[in-house]
CSV table of C-alpha atoms and ligand atoms in Angstrom, one decimal:
chain,number,residue,atom,x,y,z
A,1,UNK,CA,-23.6,2.9,14.0
A,2,UNK,CA,-22.4,0.8,11.1
A,3,UNK,CA,-21.0,-2.8,12.0
A,4,UNK,CA,-17.4,-1.8,10.6
A,5,UNK,CA,-17.4,1.1,12.8
A,6,UNK,CA,-18.1,-1.2,16.0
A,7,UNK,CA,-15.7,-4.0,14.8
A,8,UNK,CA,-12.2,-2.0,14.2
A,9,UNK,CA,-11.1,-0.9,17.3
A,10,UNK,CA,-8.5,1.8,16.3
A,11,UNK,CA,-6.6,4.6,18.5
A,12,UNK,CA,-4.9,7.6,17.1
A,13,UNK,CA,-1.0,8.7,18.1
A,14,UNK,CA,1.3,6.4,19.7
A,15,UNK,CA,0.7,7.2,23.4
A,16,UNK,CA,-3.4,6.9,23.4
A,17,UNK,CA,-4.8,3.7,24.5
A,18,UNK,CA,-6.5,1.6,22.4
A,19,UNK,CA,-10.7,2.6,22.2
A,20,UNK,CA,-13.5,1.2,20.5
A,21,UNK,CA,-14.9,3.4,17.8
A,22,UNK,CA,-18.3,3.0,19.0
A,23,UNK,CA,-16.5,4.8,22.1
A,24,UNK,CA,-15.6,8.6,22.1
A,25,UNK,CA,-17.0,10.2,18.8
A,26,UNK,CA,-14.5,13.0,19.4
A,27,UNK,CA,-12.2,11.1,17.3
A,28,UNK,CA,-14.0,11.4,14.0
A,29,UNK,CA,-13.6,15.5,13.6
A,30,UNK,CA,-9.6,15.0,14.0
A,31,UNK,CA,-9.2,12.1,11.8
A,32,UNK,CA,-11.1,13.5,9.1
A,33,UNK,CA,-8.8,16.8,9.5
A,34,UNK,CA,-5.7,14.7,9.5
A,35,UNK,CA,-6.7,12.9,6.1
A,36,UNK,CA,-5.1,16.0,4.2
A,37,UNK,CA,-2.3,15.7,6.1
A,38,UNK,CA,0.5,13.9,3.9
A,39,UNK,CA,3.4,14.3,5.7
A,40,UNK,CA,7.1,13.8,5.5
A,41,UNK,CA,7.5,13.8,9.2
A,42,UNK,CA,7.7,10.0,11.1
A,43,UNK,CA,4.4,9.3,12.0
A,44,UNK,CA,2.5,6.3,13.3
A,45,UNK,CA,-1.2,5.3,13.8
A,46,UNK,CA,-1.8,2.1,15.8
A,47,UNK,CA,-5.2,0.3,15.8
A,48,UNK,CA,-6.5,-3.4,16.2
A,49,UNK,CA,-8.2,-5.8,14.1
A,50,UNK,CA,-9.3,-8.4,16.6
A,51,UNK,CA,-6.2,-9.2,18.6
A,52,UNK,CA,-3.9,-8.4,15.6
A,53,UNK,CA,-2.4,-5.5,16.4
A,54,UNK,CA,-1.5,-3.2,13.4
A,55,UNK,CA,0.3,-0.1,13.1
A,56,UNK,CA,0.4,2.1,9.7
A,57,UNK,CA,4.0,3.8,9.8
A,58,UNK,CA,4.5,6.8,7.3
A,59,UNK,CA,7.4,7.0,4.7
A,60,UNK,CA,6.5,10.1,3.5
A,61,UNK,CA,5.0,11.8,0.7
A,62,UNK,CA,5.2,11.9,-2.9
A,63,UNK,CA,3.9,15.2,-5.0
A,64,UNK,CA,4.0,15.7,-8.3
A,65,UNK,CA,2.6,18.4,-11.0
A,66,UNK,CA,-0.3,17.7,-12.9
A,67,UNK,CA,0.4,15.9,-16.5
A,68,UNK,CA,-1.9,14.9,-19.1
A,69,UNK,CA,-0.3,11.2,-19.0
A,70,UNK,CA,-1.0,10.8,-15.3
A,71,UNK,CA,-4.4,9.1,-15.8
A,72,UNK,CA,-4.6,7.5,-19.3
A,73,UNK,CA,-8.8,8.1,-19.6
A,74,UNK,CA,-9.4,11.7,-17.2
A,75,UNK,CA,-8.2,14.8,-18.5
A,76,UNK,CA,-6.1,17.5,-15.8
A,77,UNK,CA,-9.4,19.4,-15.5
A,78,UNK,CA,-11.1,16.4,-14.2
A,79,UNK,CA,-8.5,15.4,-12.0
A,80,UNK,CA,-8.4,18.7,-10.4
A,81,UNK,CA,-12.3,18.9,-10.0
A,82,UNK,CA,-12.3,15.1,-8.6
A,83,UNK,CA,-9.1,16.3,-5.9
A,84,UNK,CA,-11.3,19.7,-5.0
A,85,UNK,CA,-14.6,17.1,-4.6
A,86,UNK,CA,-12.7,14.7,-2.5
A,87,UNK,CA,-11.4,17.5,-0.3
A,88,UNK,CA,-7.6,17.6,-1.3
A,89,UNK,CA,-5.6,20.5,-2.7
A,90,UNK,CA,-6.6,20.6,-6.5
A,91,UNK,CA,-3.1,22.4,-7.1
A,92,UNK,CA,-1.0,19.2,-7.3
A,93,UNK,CA,-0.7,15.5,-6.8
A,94,UNK,CA,0.3,14.1,-3.5
A,95,UNK,CA,0.3,10.4,-2.5
A,96,UNK,CA,1.0,9.2,0.4
A,97,UNK,CA,3.7,6.6,1.4
A,98,UNK,CA,2.1,4.2,3.9
A,99,UNK,CA,3.5,0.9,5.1
A,100,UNK,CA,1.7,-1.5,7.8
A,101,UNK,CA,2.9,-3.1,10.6
A,102,UNK,CA,1.0,-6.4,11.5
A,103,UNK,CA,1.7,-8.5,14.6
A,104,UNK,CA,0.4,-12.1,14.5
A,105,UNK,CA,1.5,-15.2,15.7
A,106,UNK,CA,4.0,-13.7,18.3
A,107,UNK,CA,5.9,-12.0,15.4
A,108,UNK,CA,6.3,-8.8,13.7
A,109,UNK,CA,5.8,-8.2,10.0
A,110,UNK,CA,5.8,-5.5,7.8
A,111,UNK,CA,3.5,-5.1,4.7
A,112,UNK,CA,6.0,-3.0,1.9
A,113,UNK,CA,9.1,-1.2,2.7
A,114,UNK,CA,8.5,2.2,1.1
A,115,UNK,CA,11.0,4.1,-0.9
A,116,UNK,CA,14.3,3.7,1.1
A,117,UNK,CA,14.8,7.5,0.2
A,118,UNK,CA,15.3,6.7,-3.2
A,119,UNK,CA,12.2,7.3,-5.6
A,120,UNK,CA,11.7,11.1,-4.3
A,121,UNK,CA,13.3,13.1,-1.7
A,122,UNK,CA,10.1,13.6,0.3
A,123,UNK,CA,9.7,10.0,1.5
A,124,UNK,CA,12.0,7.5,3.2
A,125,UNK,CA,11.5,8.2,6.6
A,126,UNK,CA,10.2,4.9,7.4
A,127,UNK,CA,12.8,3.8,9.8
A,128,UNK,CA,12.3,6.8,11.7
A,129,UNK,CA,8.7,6.0,12.1
A,130,UNK,CA,9.8,2.5,12.9
A,131,UNK,CA,11.6,4.0,15.8
A,132,UNK,CA,8.6,6.0,17.0
A,133,UNK,CA,6.9,2.8,17.2
A,134,UNK,CA,9.6,1.3,19.4
A,135,UNK,CA,10.4,-1.3,16.8
A,136,UNK,CA,13.9,-1.6,15.4
A,137,UNK,CA,14.7,-3.4,12.3
A,138,UNK,CA,16.1,-6.3,13.7
A,139,UNK,CA,12.7,-7.1,15.2
A,140,UNK,CA,11.1,-8.0,11.5
A,141,UNK,CA,10.5,-11.1,11.5
A,142,UNK,CA,9.1,-10.9,8.0
A,143,UNK,CA,7.9,-8.7,5.0
A,144,UNK,CA,4.9,-9.5,2.9
A,145,UNK,CA,5.1,-7.5,-0.8
A,146,UNK,CA,2.4,-6.1,-2.4
A,147,UNK,CA,4.4,-5.9,-5.6
A,148,UNK,CA,7.9,-5.2,-6.7
A,149,UNK,CA,7.4,-1.4,-8.1
A,150,UNK,CA,10.3,0.7,-6.6
A,151,UNK,CA,8.0,2.8,-4.3
A,152,UNK,CA,7.5,-0.4,-2.3
A,153,UNK,CA,10.6,-2.6,-2.3
A,154,UNK,CA,13.5,-0.2,-2.1
A,155,UNK,CA,13.1,0.3,1.6
A,156,UNK,CA,14.6,-3.2,2.2
A,157,UNK,CA,18.0,-2.5,1.3
A,158,UNK,CA,20.7,0.0,2.4
A,159,UNK,CA,21.1,2.5,-0.7
A,160,UNK,CA,22.8,0.8,-3.8
A,161,UNK,CA,24.7,-1.7,-1.4
A,162,UNK,CA,21.7,-4.1,-1.7
A,163,UNK,CA,22.4,-5.2,2.1
A,164,UNK,CA,19.6,-5.8,3.9
A,165,UNK,CA,17.8,-3.2,6.6
A,166,UNK,CA,15.6,-6.0,8.0
A,167,UNK,CA,18.3,-9.1,8.4
A,168,UNK,CA,16.1,-11.3,10.0
A,169,UNK,CA,12.9,-10.7,7.7
A,170,UNK,CA,12.0,-13.7,5.8
A,171,UNK,CA,9.5,-12.8,2.2
A,172,UNK,CA,6.3,-13.5,1.5
A,173,UNK,CA,5.1,-12.5,-2.3
A,174,UNK,CA,3.2,-13.2,-5.0
A,175,UNK,CA,4.9,-16.2,-7.1
A,176,UNK,CA,3.5,-14.4,-10.4
A,177,UNK,CA,5.2,-11.2,-9.3
A,178,UNK,CA,8.7,-12.7,-8.3
A,179,UNK,CA,8.7,-14.6,-11.7
A,180,UNK,CA,7.7,-11.7,-14.2
A,181,UNK,CA,10.2,-9.3,-12.7
A,182,UNK,CA,13.4,-11.8,-12.3
A,183,UNK,CA,12.7,-13.3,-16.0
A,184,UNK,CA,16.0,-12.7,-18.0
A,185,UNK,CA,13.8,-11.7,-21.1
A,186,UNK,CA,12.0,-8.7,-19.2
A,187,UNK,CA,14.5,-6.1,-20.6
A,188,UNK,CA,12.7,-7.0,-24.1
A,189,UNK,CA,9.5,-6.2,-22.7
A,190,UNK,CA,9.8,-3.1,-20.3
A,191,UNK,CA,10.5,0.4,-21.6
A,192,UNK,CA,14.3,1.9,-21.4
A,193,UNK,CA,13.3,4.0,-18.6
A,194,UNK,CA,12.6,1.1,-16.5
A,195,UNK,CA,16.1,-0.9,-17.4
A,196,UNK,CA,17.9,0.5,-14.5
A,197,UNK,CA,15.1,-0.4,-11.7
A,198,UNK,CA,14.9,-4.1,-12.9
A,199,UNK,CA,18.9,-4.3,-12.9
A,200,UNK,CA,18.3,-3.7,-9.2
A,201,UNK,CA,15.7,-6.0,-9.1
A,202,UNK,CA,18.0,-8.6,-10.5
A,203,UNK,CA,20.8,-8.0,-8.5
A,204,UNK,CA,19.1,-8.9,-5.2
A,205,UNK,CA,16.1,-10.9,-5.7
A,206,UNK,CA,17.7,-14.0,-7.1
A,207,UNK,CA,20.2,-13.7,-4.4
A,208,UNK,CA,17.7,-13.8,-1.7
A,209,UNK,CA,15.3,-16.2,-3.0
A,210,UNK,CA,15.7,-19.0,-0.2
A,211,UNK,CA,14.1,-15.9,2.0
A,212,UNK,CA,11.1,-15.7,-0.3
A,213,UNK,CA,8.0,-17.8,0.1
A,214,UNK,CA,6.1,-17.4,-3.2
A,215,UNK,CA,2.4,-18.4,-3.4
A,216,UNK,CA,0.2,-18.9,-6.1
A,217,UNK,CA,-3.5,-17.8,-5.6
A,218,UNK,CA,-5.5,-16.6,-2.4
A,219,UNK,CA,-4.3,-18.4,0.6
A,220,UNK,CA,-3.7,-18.4,4.2
A,221,UNK,CA,0.1,-17.2,4.7
A,222,UNK,CA,0.4,-16.1,8.5
A,223,UNK,CA,-2.1,-16.7,11.6
A,224,UNK,CA,-5.3,-14.1,10.4
A,225,UNK,CA,-3.4,-12.9,6.9
A,226,UNK,CA,-4.2,-14.1,3.7
A,227,UNK,CA,-2.9,-12.9,0.3
A,228,UNK,CA,-5.1,-12.0,-2.5
A,229,UNK,CA,-4.3,-11.6,-6.3
A,230,UNK,CA,-5.4,-8.3,-7.2
A,231,UNK,CA,-3.3,-8.4,-10.6
A,232,UNK,CA,-3.2,-5.2,-13.1
A,233,UNK,CA,-1.4,-2.6,-11.2
A,234,UNK,CA,1.6,-5.1,-11.8
A,235,UNK,CA,1.6,-8.7,-13.3
A,236,UNK,CA,1.6,-10.1,-9.8
A,237,UNK,CA,-0.1,-7.1,-7.4
A,238,UNK,CA,-1.2,-8.7,-4.5
A,239,UNK,CA,-3.5,-7.3,-1.5
A,240,UNK,CA,-3.6,-8.9,2.1
A,241,UNK,CA,-6.7,-9.3,4.1
A,242,UNK,CA,-6.1,-9.4,7.9
A,243,UNK,CA,-9.0,-11.1,10.3
A,244,UNK,CA,-9.3,-11.7,13.7
A,245,UNK,CA,-12.6,-12.6,15.3
A,246,UNK,CA,-15.1,-10.4,13.1
A,247,UNK,CA,-12.8,-7.9,12.4
A,248,UNK,CA,-11.5,-7.6,9.0
A,249,UNK,CA,-9.3,-5.1,7.2
A,250,UNK,CA,-7.8,-5.1,3.9
A,251,UNK,CA,-4.1,-3.7,3.2
A,252,UNK,CA,-4.9,-2.8,-1.0
A,253,UNK,CA,-1.6,-1.8,-1.7
A,254,UNK,CA,-2.0,0.0,-5.3
A,255,UNK,CA,-5.1,-1.4,-6.0
A,256,UNK,CA,-6.2,2.3,-6.2
A,257,UNK,CA,-3.9,5.0,-6.2
A,258,UNK,CA,-5.2,8.7,-4.3
A,259,UNK,CA,-8.4,7.9,-2.5
A,260,UNK,CA,-10.2,11.4,-4.0
A,261,UNK,CA,-9.4,10.3,-7.7
A,262,UNK,CA,-9.8,6.5,-7.7
A,263,UNK,CA,-12.5,5.4,-5.3
A,264,UNK,CA,-15.2,7.8,-7.0
A,265,UNK,CA,-13.8,6.8,-10.2
A,266,UNK,CA,-12.8,3.4,-10.3
A,267,UNK,CA,-12.9,3.2,-14.3
A,268,UNK,CA,-9.5,5.7,-14.2
A,269,UNK,CA,-6.5,4.3,-15.4
A,270,UNK,CA,-3.6,5.6,-13.5
A,271,UNK,CA,-0.4,6.4,-15.1
A,272,UNK,CA,1.3,3.3,-13.0
A,273,UNK,CA,-1.0,0.5,-13.7
A,274,UNK,CA,0.6,-1.9,-16.0
A,275,UNK,CA,-2.6,-3.2,-17.3
A,276,UNK,CA,-5.3,-0.6,-17.1
A,277,UNK,CA,-8.2,-2.8,-17.7
A,278,UNK,CA,-7.0,-5.9,-15.1
A,279,UNK,CA,-6.1,-3.2,-12.8
A,280,UNK,CA,-9.9,-1.8,-13.0
A,281,UNK,CA,-11.3,-5.1,-12.9
A,282,UNK,CA,-9.5,-6.0,-9.8
A,283,UNK,CA,-10.3,-2.6,-8.2
A,284,UNK,CA,-13.8,-3.1,-8.5
A,285,UNK,CA,-13.9,-6.4,-7.1
A,286,UNK,CA,-11.8,-6.0,-4.3
A,287,UNK,CA,-14.0,-2.8,-3.7
A,288,UNK,CA,-16.9,-4.5,-4.1
A,289,UNK,CA,-15.5,-7.4,-1.2
A,290,UNK,CA,-14.7,-4.7,1.3
A,291,UNK,CA,-18.0,-2.9,0.8
A,292,UNK,CA,-19.6,-6.6,1.2
A,293,UNK,CA,-17.6,-7.2,4.2
A,294,UNK,CA,-17.8,-3.8,5.8
A,295,UNK,CA,-13.9,-3.7,6.5
A,296,UNK,CA,-11.6,-1.0,6.7
A,297,UNK,CA,-9.3,-0.5,3.2
A,298,UNK,CA,-5.9,1.1,3.4
A,299,UNK,CA,-4.0,1.9,-0.1
A,300,UNK,CA,-0.6,3.0,0.1
A,301,UNK,CA,-1.3,6.0,-1.4
A,302,UNK,CA,-4.5,7.2,0.3
A,303,UNK,CA,-3.6,10.3,2.1
A,304,UNK,CA,-2.3,9.3,5.3
A,305,UNK,CA,-2.9,7.2,7.5
A,306,UNK,CA,-4.4,6.0,4.2
A,307,UNK,CA,-7.6,4.2,5.7
A,308,UNK,CA,-11.1,4.3,5.4
A,309,UNK,CA,-14.8,2.8,4.8
A,310,UNK,CA,-15.5,2.8,1.3
A,311,UNK,CA,-19.1,2.4,0.2
A,312,UNK,CA,-21.4,1.7,-2.8
A,313,UNK,CA,-22.6,5.1,-4.4
A,314,UNK,CA,-24.6,4.5,-7.5
A,315,UNK,CA,-22.2,2.6,-10.1
A,316,UNK,CA,-19.3,4.0,-8.0
A,317,UNK,CA,-17.7,4.4,-4.4
A,318,UNK,CA,-17.3,6.7,-1.8
A,319,UNK,CA,-14.5,7.2,0.7
A,320,UNK,CA,-14.6,7.9,4.4
A,321,UNK,CA,-11.4,8.6,6.2
A,322,UNK,CA,-10.9,6.7,10.0
B,1,ZN,ZN1,3.1,2.8,-5.1
């Protein structure tokens, strides 16, 4: 059995006890089948990275029709072909919305916060998933942010009021990301369609600055948790590396979009990548690191529960859900 499977201890569902992956192999057929079940239902997946307890929590899904501009350098026909080859329904694009709980140093942290129900009707169930996990918003001590796109930050505030949903949470994020989105000149640089979203960022992040720890470069930010610059998808997009003992796990955020498309085709540039070439370089670098470490990787929009093993496949990569 590959080392990574021995290293990561996973459990499925909320009631079952944790078990080592080199234990009952019956887990795998069920887990493989579940990979294509993006769902709007509140859902959780508990697992451990060494001594660190993690819980994947579902915020829902985002489905969109095919469009020629969804991937800058691939056609709709290529996209459908890759979805089918990856075992996904080729009829449309279906993106999961997976947020992560990390319990370390006696505290409970969220990585990203989902859509807040404000991006698409089929997403926004994060608080219900947290309830299923037995966690109240008040119990969240901190929030780590991968980046400032709406589907990752709107879950922090109540509707349009900017009232905080997680009143006790300090926040940790890339300094580059914070400075980029809060600069006054950004409206000149960004297209009109993003302006209302940027005005929203300007309405609360500066007010909340005393709750934000801004980090430059790759650094330990919590016991067992490092922030890793993975720029390109957004100017300061970051990944998080979780380790305890010999166990390793990477929350890669939007370093890659859907697994069936962007793991075998890391050269494809998704519509949401602000700088496609830089994002591709970050994607390849992080994938190589995941492979070298024999770790499990999680990307927000990989099919629920959004985590799997990445392996080298010639000049490209292959994905196996866990
Ligand atoms: Zn996203």
